[in-house]
PDB file of C-alpha atoms in Angstrom:
ATOM      1  CA  UNK A   1      10.802 -15.524 -94.657  1.00  0.00           C
ATOM      2  CA  UNK A   2      10.686 -12.457 -92.601  1.00  0.00           C
ATOM      3  CA  UNK A   3      12.973 -10.681 -94.852  1.00  0.00           C
ATOM      4  CA  UNK A   4      10.597 -11.264 -97.736  1.00  0.00           C
ATOM      5  CA  UNK A   5       7.690  -9.930 -95.700  1.00  0.00           C
ATOM      6  CA  UNK A   6       9.635  -6.887 -94.831  1.00  0.00           C
ATOM      7  CA  UNK A   7      10.627  -6.365 -98.442  1.00  0.00           C
ATOM      8  CA  UNK A   8       6.974  -6.691 -99.453  1.00  0.00           C
ATOM      9  CA  UNK A   9       5.887  -4.211 -96.692  1.00  0.00           C
ATOM     10  CA  UNK A  10       8.402  -1.710 -97.966  1.00  0.00           C
ATOM     11  CA  UNK A  11       7.155  -1.994-101.520  1.00  0.00           C
ATOM     12  CA  UNK A  12       3.590  -1.520-100.283  1.00  0.00           C
ATOM     13  CA  UNK A  13       4.635   1.696 -98.487  1.00  0.00           C
ATOM     14  CA  UNK A  14       6.097   3.197-101.634  1.00  0.00           C
ATOM     15  CA  UNK A  15       3.562   1.860-104.054  1.00  0.00           C
ATOM     16  CA  UNK A  16       0.367   2.584-102.080  1.00  0.00           C
ATOM     17  CA  UNK A  17       0.876   6.420-102.043  1.00  0.00           C
ATOM     18  CA  UNK A  18       1.682   6.443-105.727  1.00  0.00           C
ATOM     19  CA  UNK A  19      -1.487   4.452-106.644  1.00  0.00           C
ATOM     20  CA  UNK A  20      -3.551   6.818-104.546  1.00  0.00           C
ATOM     21  CA  UNK A  21      -1.896   9.854-106.007  1.00  0.00           C
ATOM     22  CA  UNK A  22      -2.673   8.502-109.492  1.00  0.00           C
ATOM     23  CA  UNK A  23      -6.298   7.835-108.489  1.00  0.00           C
ATOM     24  CA  UNK A  24      -6.786  11.427-107.049  1.00  0.00           C
ATOM     25  CA  UNK A  25      -5.012  12.969-110.145  1.00  0.00           C
ATOM     26  CA  UNK A  26      -7.333  11.124-112.615  1.00  0.00           C
ATOM     27  CA  UNK A  27     -10.435  12.076-110.530  1.00  0.00           C
ATOM     28  CA  UNK A  28      -9.340  15.707-110.441  1.00  0.00           C
ATOM     29  CA  UNK A  29      -8.819  15.820-114.166  1.00  0.00           C
ATOM     30  CA  UNK A  30     -12.083  14.120-114.760  1.00  0.00           C
ATOM     31  CA  UNK A  31     -14.064  16.661-112.654  1.00  0.00           C
ATOM     32  CA  UNK A  32     -12.101  19.554-114.255  1.00  0.00           C
ATOM     33  CA  UNK A  33     -12.965  18.271-117.674  1.00  0.00           C
ATOM     34  CA  UNK A  34     -16.541  18.025-116.789  1.00  0.00           C
ATOM     35  CA  UNK A  35     -16.391  21.545-115.401  1.00  0.00           C
ATOM     36  CA  UNK A  36     -14.920  22.949-118.388  1.00  0.00           C
ATOM     37  CA  UNK A  37     -17.436  21.058-120.631  1.00  0.00           C
ATOM     38  CA  UNK A  38     -20.234  22.904-118.960  1.00  0.00           C
ATOM     39  CA  UNK A  39     -20.904  26.488-120.253  1.00  0.00           C
ATOM     40  CA  UNK A  40     -20.127  29.242-117.730  1.00  0.00           C
ATOM     41  CA  UNK A  41     -23.042  31.578-116.932  1.00  0.00           C
ATOM     42  CA  UNK A  42     -22.752  35.124-118.362  1.00  0.00           C
ATOM     43  CA  UNK A  43     -23.406  38.223-116.261  1.00  0.00           C
ATOM     44  CA  UNK A  44     -24.386  41.445-118.030  1.00  0.00           C
ATOM     45  CA  UNK A  45     -25.445  44.689-116.610  1.00  0.00           C
ATOM     46  CA  UNK A  46     -27.557  46.817-119.039  1.00  0.00           C
ATOM     47  CA  UNK A  47     -29.819  49.758-118.763  1.00  0.00           C
ATOM     48  CA  UNK A  48     -33.004  48.745-120.551  1.00  0.00           C
ATOM     49  CA  UNK A  49     -35.583  51.376-121.763  1.00  0.00           C
ATOM     50  CA  UNK A  50     -38.978  51.211-119.973  1.00  0.00           C
ATOM     51  CA  UNK A  51     -42.331  52.767-120.486  1.00  0.00           C
ATOM     52  CA  UNK A  52     -43.264  52.488-116.741  1.00  0.00           C
ATOM     53  CA  UNK A  53     -41.957  55.668-114.700  1.00  0.00           C
ATOM     54  CA  UNK A  54     -42.454  53.506-111.520  1.00  0.00           C
ATOM     55  CA  UNK A  55     -39.452  51.174-112.365  1.00  0.00           C
ATOM     56  CA  UNK A  56     -37.084  54.208-112.849  1.00  0.00           C
ATOM     57  CA  UNK A  57     -38.376  55.583-109.589  1.00  0.00           C
ATOM     58  CA  UNK A  58     -37.759  52.318-107.771  1.00  0.00           C
ATOM     59  CA  UNK A  59     -34.228  52.109-109.214  1.00  0.00           C
ATOM     60  CA  UNK A  60     -33.228  55.685-108.238  1.00  0.00           C
ATOM     61  CA  UNK A  61     -34.499  54.926-104.655  1.00  0.00           C
ATOM     62  CA  UNK A  62     -32.297  51.916-104.314  1.00  0.00           C
ATOM     63  CA  UNK A  63     -29.382  53.706-105.765  1.00  0.00           C
ATOM     64  CA  UNK A  64     -29.954  56.676-103.191  1.00  0.00           C
ATOM     65  CA  UNK A  65     -30.404  54.075-100.327  1.00  0.00           C
ATOM     66  CA  UNK A  66     -27.094  52.456-101.136  1.00  0.00           C
ATOM     67  CA  UNK A  67     -25.313  55.867-101.393  1.00  0.00           C
ATOM     68  CA  UNK A  68     -26.702  56.857 -98.018  1.00  0.00           C
ATOM     69  CA  UNK A  69     -25.469  53.429 -96.456  1.00  0.00           C
ATOM     70  CA  UNK A  70     -22.009  54.319 -97.642  1.00  0.00           C
ATOM     71  CA  UNK A  71     -22.273  57.734 -95.829  1.00  0.00           C
ATOM     72  CA  UNK A  72     -23.790  56.439 -92.462  1.00  0.00           C
ATOM     73  CA  UNK A  73     -20.275  56.071 -90.700  1.00  0.00           C
ATOM     74  CA  UNK A  74     -19.424  59.685 -91.472  1.00  0.00           C
ATOM     75  CA  UNK A  75     -23.000  60.811 -90.560  1.00  0.00           C
ATOM     76  CA  UNK A  76     -22.818  58.991 -87.228  1.00  0.00           C
ATOM     77  CA  UNK A  77     -19.422  60.555 -86.438  1.00  0.00           C
ATOM     78  CA  UNK A  78     -20.189  64.167 -87.407  1.00  0.00           C
ATOM     79  CA  UNK A  79     -23.840  64.768 -86.720  1.00  0.00           C
ATOM     80  CA  UNK A  80     -24.589  62.881 -83.606  1.00  0.00           C
ATOM     81  CA  UNK A  81     -23.433  62.463 -80.005  1.00  0.00           C
ATOM     82  CA  UNK A  82     -21.046  59.612 -81.006  1.00  0.00           C
ATOM     83  CA  UNK A  83     -17.881  61.778 -80.886  1.00  0.00           C
ATOM     84  CA  UNK A  84     -18.352  63.140 -77.371  1.00  0.00           C
ATOM     85  CA  UNK A  85     -19.194  59.664 -75.998  1.00  0.00           C
ATOM     86  CA  UNK A  86     -16.380  57.702 -77.607  1.00  0.00           C
ATOM     87  CA  UNK A  87     -13.684  60.385 -76.559  1.00  0.00           C
ATOM     88  CA  UNK A  88     -14.899  60.311 -72.928  1.00  0.00           C
ATOM     89  CA  UNK A  89     -14.903  56.518 -72.732  1.00  0.00           C
ATOM     90  CA  UNK A  90     -11.315  56.414 -74.241  1.00  0.00           C
ATOM     91  CA  UNK A  91     -10.227  59.032 -71.756  1.00  0.00           C
ATOM     92  CA  UNK A  92     -11.734  56.985 -68.927  1.00  0.00           C
ATOM     93  CA  UNK A  93      -9.842  53.859 -69.973  1.00  0.00           C
ATOM     94  CA  UNK A  94      -6.591  55.725 -70.043  1.00  0.00           C
ATOM     95  CA  UNK A  95      -7.255  57.275 -66.536  1.00  0.00           C
ATOM     96  CA  UNK A  96      -7.863  54.017 -65.003  1.00  0.00           C
ATOM     97  CA  UNK A  97      -4.834  52.611 -66.520  1.00  0.00           C
ATOM     98  CA  UNK A  98      -6.272  49.382 -67.771  1.00  0.00           C
ATOM     99  CA  UNK A  99      -4.751  49.921 -71.375  1.00  0.00           C
ATOM    100  CA  UNK A 100      -6.933  47.542 -73.593  1.00  0.00           C
ATOM    101  CA  UNK A 101      -9.596  46.718 -71.019  1.00  0.00           C
ATOM    102  CA  UNK A 102     -12.413  47.252 -71.946  1.00  0.00           C
ATOM    103  CA  UNK A 103     -11.527  46.396 -75.528  1.00  0.00           C
ATOM    104  CA  UNK A 104     -12.045  48.822 -78.402  1.00  0.00           C
ATOM    105  CA  UNK A 105     -15.097  46.696 -79.761  1.00  0.00           C
ATOM    106  CA  UNK A 106     -16.773  47.001 -76.282  1.00  0.00           C
ATOM    107  CA  UNK A 107     -16.243  50.857 -76.082  1.00  0.00           C
ATOM    108  CA  UNK A 108     -17.350  51.376 -79.734  1.00  0.00           C
ATOM    109  CA  UNK A 109     -20.508  49.200 -79.240  1.00  0.00           C
ATOM    110  CA  UNK A 110     -21.389  50.957 -75.922  1.00  0.00           C
ATOM    111  CA  UNK A 111     -20.930  54.305 -77.545  1.00  0.00           C
ATOM    112  CA  UNK A 112     -23.016  53.296 -80.617  1.00  0.00           C
ATOM    113  CA  UNK A 113     -25.876  52.069 -78.374  1.00  0.00           C
ATOM    114  CA  UNK A 114     -25.772  55.303 -76.347  1.00  0.00           C
ATOM    115  CA  UNK A 115     -25.728  57.299 -79.383  1.00  0.00           C
ATOM    116  CA  UNK A 116     -28.846  55.537 -80.698  1.00  0.00           C
ATOM    117  CA  UNK A 117     -30.565  56.095 -77.216  1.00  0.00           C
ATOM    118  CA  UNK A 118     -29.727  59.841 -77.102  1.00  0.00           C
ATOM    119  CA  UNK A 119     -30.469  60.412 -80.843  1.00  0.00           C
ATOM    120  CA  UNK A 120     -33.768  58.387 -80.936  1.00  0.00           C
ATOM    121  CA  UNK A 121     -36.129  61.442 -80.715  1.00  0.00           C
ATOM    122  CA  UNK A 122     -34.157  63.098 -83.433  1.00  0.00           C
ATOM    123  CA  UNK A 123     -34.121  60.010 -85.680  1.00  0.00           C
ATOM    124  CA  UNK A 124     -37.893  59.653 -84.950  1.00  0.00           C
ATOM    125  CA  UNK A 125     -38.626  63.228 -86.209  1.00  0.00           C
ATOM    126  CA  UNK A 126     -36.418  62.553 -89.326  1.00  0.00           C
ATOM    127  CA  UNK A 127     -38.509  59.438 -90.052  1.00  0.00           C
ATOM    128  CA  UNK A 128     -41.751  61.139 -89.690  1.00  0.00           C
ATOM    129  CA  UNK A 129     -40.958  64.462 -91.504  1.00  0.00           C
ATOM    130  CA  UNK A 130     -38.703  63.279 -94.283  1.00  0.00           C
ATOM    131  CA  UNK A 131     -38.259  59.426 -94.691  1.00  0.00           C
ATOM    132  CA  UNK A 132     -41.837  58.340 -94.581  1.00  0.00           C
ATOM    133  CA  UNK A 133     -43.352  61.116 -96.882  1.00  0.00           C
ATOM    134  CA  UNK A 134     -40.549  60.466 -99.305  1.00  0.00           C
ATOM    135  CA  UNK A 135     -41.187  56.807 -99.605  1.00  0.00           C
ATOM    136  CA  UNK A 136     -44.831  57.463-100.000  1.00  0.00           C
ATOM    137  CA  UNK A 137     -44.063  59.897-102.915  1.00  0.00           C
ATOM    138  CA  UNK A 138     -45.591  62.706-101.052  1.00  0.00           C
ATOM    139  CA  UNK A 139     -42.587  65.057-101.137  1.00  0.00           C
ATOM    140  CA  UNK A 140     -39.577  65.525-103.500  1.00  0.00           C
ATOM    141  CA  UNK A 141     -35.930  64.441-102.834  1.00  0.00           C
ATOM    142  CA  UNK A 142     -34.944  68.157-102.214  1.00  0.00           C
ATOM    143  CA  UNK A 143     -37.793  68.447 -99.693  1.00  0.00           C
ATOM    144  CA  UNK A 144     -36.987  65.293 -97.936  1.00  0.00           C
ATOM    145  CA  UNK A 145     -33.391  66.418 -97.498  1.00  0.00           C
ATOM    146  CA  UNK A 146     -34.343  69.793 -96.010  1.00  0.00           C
ATOM    147  CA  UNK A 147     -36.944  68.221 -93.591  1.00  0.00           C
ATOM    148  CA  UNK A 148     -34.639  65.471 -92.493  1.00  0.00           C
ATOM    149  CA  UNK A 149     -31.756  67.859 -91.908  1.00  0.00           C
ATOM    150  CA  UNK A 150     -33.786  70.175 -89.840  1.00  0.00           C
ATOM    151  CA  UNK A 151     -33.964  68.091 -86.682  1.00  0.00           C
ATOM    152  CA  UNK A 152     -30.106  67.269 -86.944  1.00  0.00           C
ATOM    153  CA  UNK A 153     -29.453  70.949 -87.297  1.00  0.00           C
ATOM    154  CA  UNK A 154     -31.430  71.917 -84.379  1.00  0.00           C
ATOM    155  CA  UNK A 155     -29.572  69.237 -82.210  1.00  0.00           C
ATOM    156  CA  UNK A 156     -26.173  70.292 -83.474  1.00  0.00           C
ATOM    157  CA  UNK A 157     -26.894  74.116 -82.972  1.00  0.00           C
ATOM    158  CA  UNK A 158     -28.117  73.167 -79.348  1.00  0.00           C
ATOM    159  CA  UNK A 159     -24.601  71.655 -78.525  1.00  0.00           C
ATOM    160  CA  UNK A 160     -22.504  74.115 -80.494  1.00  0.00           C
ATOM    161  CA  UNK A 161     -20.858  77.037 -78.915  1.00  0.00           C
ATOM    162  CA  UNK A 162     -21.248  80.553 -80.564  1.00  0.00           C
ATOM    163  CA  UNK A 163     -17.536  81.144 -80.613  1.00  0.00           C
ATOM    164  CA  UNK A 164     -16.995  78.039 -82.830  1.00  0.00           C
ATOM    165  CA  UNK A 165     -19.889  78.913 -85.139  1.00  0.00           C
ATOM    166  CA  UNK A 166     -18.292  82.424 -85.490  1.00  0.00           C
ATOM    167  CA  UNK A 167     -14.976  80.832 -86.263  1.00  0.00           C
ATOM    168  CA  UNK A 168     -16.253  78.950 -89.276  1.00  0.00           C
ATOM    169  CA  UNK A 169     -18.414  81.784 -90.390  1.00  0.00           C
ATOM    170  CA  UNK A 170     -15.347  83.955 -90.583  1.00  0.00           C
ATOM    171  CA  UNK A 171     -13.234  81.165 -92.274  1.00  0.00           C
ATOM    172  CA  UNK A 172     -15.899  80.735 -94.845  1.00  0.00           C
ATOM    173  CA  UNK A 173     -16.293  84.445 -95.444  1.00  0.00           C
ATOM    174  CA  UNK A 174     -19.907  84.442 -95.389  1.00  0.00           C
ATOM    175  CA  UNK A 175     -22.111  87.107 -94.040  1.00  0.00           C
ATOM    176  CA  UNK A 176     -23.294  86.632 -90.609  1.00  0.00           C
ATOM    177  CA  UNK A 177     -26.840  85.597 -90.614  1.00  0.00           C
ATOM    178  CA  UNK A 178     -29.576  87.025 -88.219  1.00  0.00           C
ATOM    179  CA  UNK A 179     -30.807  83.399 -87.313  1.00  0.00           C
ATOM    180  CA  UNK A 180     -28.572  80.518 -86.609  1.00  0.00           C
ATOM    181  CA  UNK A 181     -30.879  78.296 -88.516  1.00  0.00           C
ATOM    182  CA  UNK A 182     -29.791  80.092 -91.679  1.00  0.00           C
ATOM    183  CA  UNK A 183     -26.231  78.909 -91.309  1.00  0.00           C
ATOM    184  CA  UNK A 184     -25.124  76.342 -94.029  1.00  0.00           C
ATOM    185  CA  UNK A 185     -24.215  72.779 -93.159  1.00  0.00           C
ATOM    186  CA  UNK A 186     -20.612  73.349 -94.030  1.00  0.00           C
ATOM    187  CA  UNK A 187     -20.439  75.577 -91.185  1.00  0.00           C
ATOM    188  CA  UNK A 188     -22.519  73.866 -88.632  1.00  0.00           C
ATOM    189  CA  UNK A 189     -20.989  70.466 -88.882  1.00  0.00           C
ATOM    190  CA  UNK A 190     -17.319  71.327 -88.238  1.00  0.00           C
ATOM    191  CA  UNK A 191     -18.323  73.832 -85.392  1.00  0.00           C
ATOM    192  CA  UNK A 192     -20.266  71.008 -83.849  1.00  0.00           C
ATOM    193  CA  UNK A 193     -17.433  68.747 -83.977  1.00  0.00           C
ATOM    194  CA  UNK A 194     -14.925  70.909 -82.304  1.00  0.00           C
ATOM    195  CA  UNK A 195     -17.452  71.844 -79.691  1.00  0.00           C
ATOM    196  CA  UNK A 196     -17.987  68.297 -78.949  1.00  0.00           C
ATOM    197  CA  UNK A 197     -14.350  67.531 -78.594  1.00  0.00           C
ATOM    198  CA  UNK A 198     -13.969  70.422 -76.204  1.00  0.00           C
ATOM    199  CA  UNK A 199     -16.752  69.263 -74.087  1.00  0.00           C
ATOM    200  CA  UNK A 200     -15.423  65.576 -74.171  1.00  0.00           C
ATOM    201  CA  UNK A 201     -12.021  66.792 -72.851  1.00  0.00           C
ATOM    202  CA  UNK A 202     -13.707  68.861 -70.169  1.00  0.00           C
ATOM    203  CA  UNK A 203     -15.580  65.809 -68.967  1.00  0.00           C
ATOM    204  CA  UNK A 204     -12.279  63.610 -69.221  1.00  0.00           C
ATOM    205  CA  UNK A 205     -10.433  66.034 -67.112  1.00  0.00           C
ATOM    206  CA  UNK A 206     -12.879  65.713 -64.285  1.00  0.00           C
ATOM    207  CA  UNK A 207     -12.658  61.915 -64.640  1.00  0.00           C
ATOM    208  CA  UNK A 208      -8.824  62.158 -64.506  1.00  0.00           C
ATOM    209  CA  UNK A 209      -8.581  63.984 -61.208  1.00  0.00           C
ATOM    210  CA  UNK A 210      -9.543  61.334 -58.710  1.00  0.00           C
ATOM    211  CA  UNK A 211      -7.300  58.635 -60.515  1.00  0.00           C
ATOM    212  CA  UNK A 212      -4.388  61.224 -60.602  1.00  0.00           C
ATOM    213  CA  UNK A 213      -4.538  61.815 -56.844  1.00  0.00           C
ATOM    214  CA  UNK A 214      -4.294  57.996 -56.365  1.00  0.00           C
ATOM    215  CA  UNK A 215      -1.153  57.803 -58.677  1.00  0.00           C
ATOM    216  CA  UNK A 216       0.431  60.712 -56.788  1.00  0.00           C
ATOM    217  CA  UNK A 217      -0.277  59.183 -53.302  1.00  0.00           C
ATOM    218  CA  UNK A 218       1.037  55.720 -54.417  1.00  0.00           C
ATOM    219  CA  UNK A 219       4.126  57.216 -56.087  1.00  0.00           C
ATOM    220  CA  UNK A 220       4.890  59.380 -53.020  1.00  0.00           C
ATOM    221  CA  UNK A 221       4.542  56.425 -50.705  1.00  0.00           C
ATOM    222  CA  UNK A 222       6.778  54.132 -52.755  1.00  0.00           C
ATOM    223  CA  UNK A 223       9.514  56.815 -52.977  1.00  0.00           C
ATOM    224  CA  UNK A 224       9.318  57.529 -49.227  1.00  0.00           C
ATOM    225  CA  UNK A 225       9.884  53.647 -48.630  1.00  0.00           C
ATOM    226  CA  UNK A 226      12.809  53.590 -50.933  1.00  0.00           C
ATOM    227  CA  UNK A 227      11.015  51.362 -53.562  1.00  0.00           C
ATOM    228  CA  UNK A 228      12.432  53.144 -56.614  1.00  0.00           C
ATOM    229  CA  UNK A 229      12.441  50.063 -58.902  1.00  0.00           C
ATOM    230  CA  UNK A 230       8.803  49.196 -58.312  1.00  0.00           C
ATOM    231  CA  UNK A 231       6.465  50.777 -60.954  1.00  0.00           C
ATOM    232  CA  UNK A 232       3.863  52.711 -59.247  1.00  0.00           C
ATOM    233  CA  UNK A 233       1.116  51.671 -61.775  1.00  0.00           C
ATOM    234  CA  UNK A 234       1.250  48.193 -60.315  1.00  0.00           C
ATOM    235  CA  UNK A 235       0.165  49.296 -56.926  1.00  0.00           C
ATOM    236  CA  UNK A 236      -2.093  52.137 -58.038  1.00  0.00           C
ATOM    237  CA  UNK A 237      -4.103  50.058 -60.552  1.00  0.00           C
ATOM    238  CA  UNK A 238      -5.947  47.927 -58.020  1.00  0.00           C
ATOM    239  CA  UNK A 239      -6.767  50.839 -56.025  1.00  0.00           C
ATOM    240  CA  UNK A 240      -8.176  52.834 -59.009  1.00  0.00           C
ATOM    241  CA  UNK A 241     -10.331  49.756 -60.089  1.00  0.00           C
ATOM    242  CA  UNK A 242     -11.564  49.397 -56.553  1.00  0.00           C
ATOM    243  CA  UNK A 243     -12.449  53.078 -56.276  1.00  0.00           C
ATOM    244  CA  UNK A 244     -14.240  53.063 -59.652  1.00  0.00           C
ATOM    245  CA  UNK A 245     -16.171  49.863 -58.773  1.00  0.00           C
ATOM    246  CA  UNK A 246     -17.137  51.327 -55.149  1.00  0.00           C
ATOM    247  CA  UNK A 247     -18.571  54.569 -56.736  1.00  0.00           C
ATOM    248  CA  UNK A 248     -20.346  52.615 -59.487  1.00  0.00           C
ATOM    249  CA  UNK A 249     -18.270  54.456 -62.007  1.00  0.00           C
ATOM    250  CA  UNK A 250     -19.917  53.161 -65.253  1.00  0.00           C
ATOM    251  CA  UNK A 251     -23.304  54.423 -63.827  1.00  0.00           C
ATOM    252  CA  UNK A 252     -21.990  57.843 -63.067  1.00  0.00           C
ATOM    253  CA  UNK A 253     -20.199  58.177 -66.380  1.00  0.00           C
ATOM    254  CA  UNK A 254     -23.067  57.098 -68.525  1.00  0.00           C
ATOM    255  CA  UNK A 255     -25.464  59.158 -66.536  1.00  0.00           C
ATOM    256  CA  UNK A 256     -23.283  62.142 -66.918  1.00  0.00           C
ATOM    257  CA  UNK A 257     -22.808  61.669 -70.620  1.00  0.00           C
ATOM    258  CA  UNK A 258     -26.626  61.249 -71.349  1.00  0.00           C
ATOM    259  CA  UNK A 259     -27.651  64.305 -69.170  1.00  0.00           C
ATOM    260  CA  UNK A 260     -24.904  66.438 -70.884  1.00  0.00           C
ATOM    261  CA  UNK A 261     -27.150  66.274 -73.934  1.00  0.00           C
TER     262      UNK A 261
END
């Protein structure tokens, strides 16, 4: 009797998965057949003629806005304070020796928020002088570009060294203008970038000095004690973090960055 029960249980174990598989296969085929029986929606992109110029203008505005959105990362990197801030924060993390702490996402987020804070007056001028008049059809696209670029050019020229401007003027082989405002964008932008990099490395050097002193003291102490196999970074890292916290390092670094503009 027990043997018969075991045989039946064994048969059920093999038959039940097969039955469930057939059921699911039939259900899938039925759903697939119903799906194929329904017509698929067609998608078509056409340019239709219109007698209303307003529709054409709105379409062009949407196209321009999408184009500008694709250029936003490059604009943020090249024409704002983002470059200096992110380089200084990266050098600070390297000087402390915490490797991936804070993570890149935190540093980039902090740099973006500081960039928005620093560039807020410039963005407000761009909005008032260029964006709003253009959206209200008060000025043309060319006028909007010229008015919008003017505050950014003033900001970049204020942070750019004359030596860097002269370098790209000579490389571009153009006549030296009497007024820096007459310089083309292809000269101002790269000059601004290398000036920002130089300033960022200068600030980073000043940040490195106290942490370098701690590393030298710890390394000399360990060598004098004969601990050659113990990495100095393991001992100096807590002291560097303690120093950074005691002097309120984030407050000083952010204050220095903002005031440098």
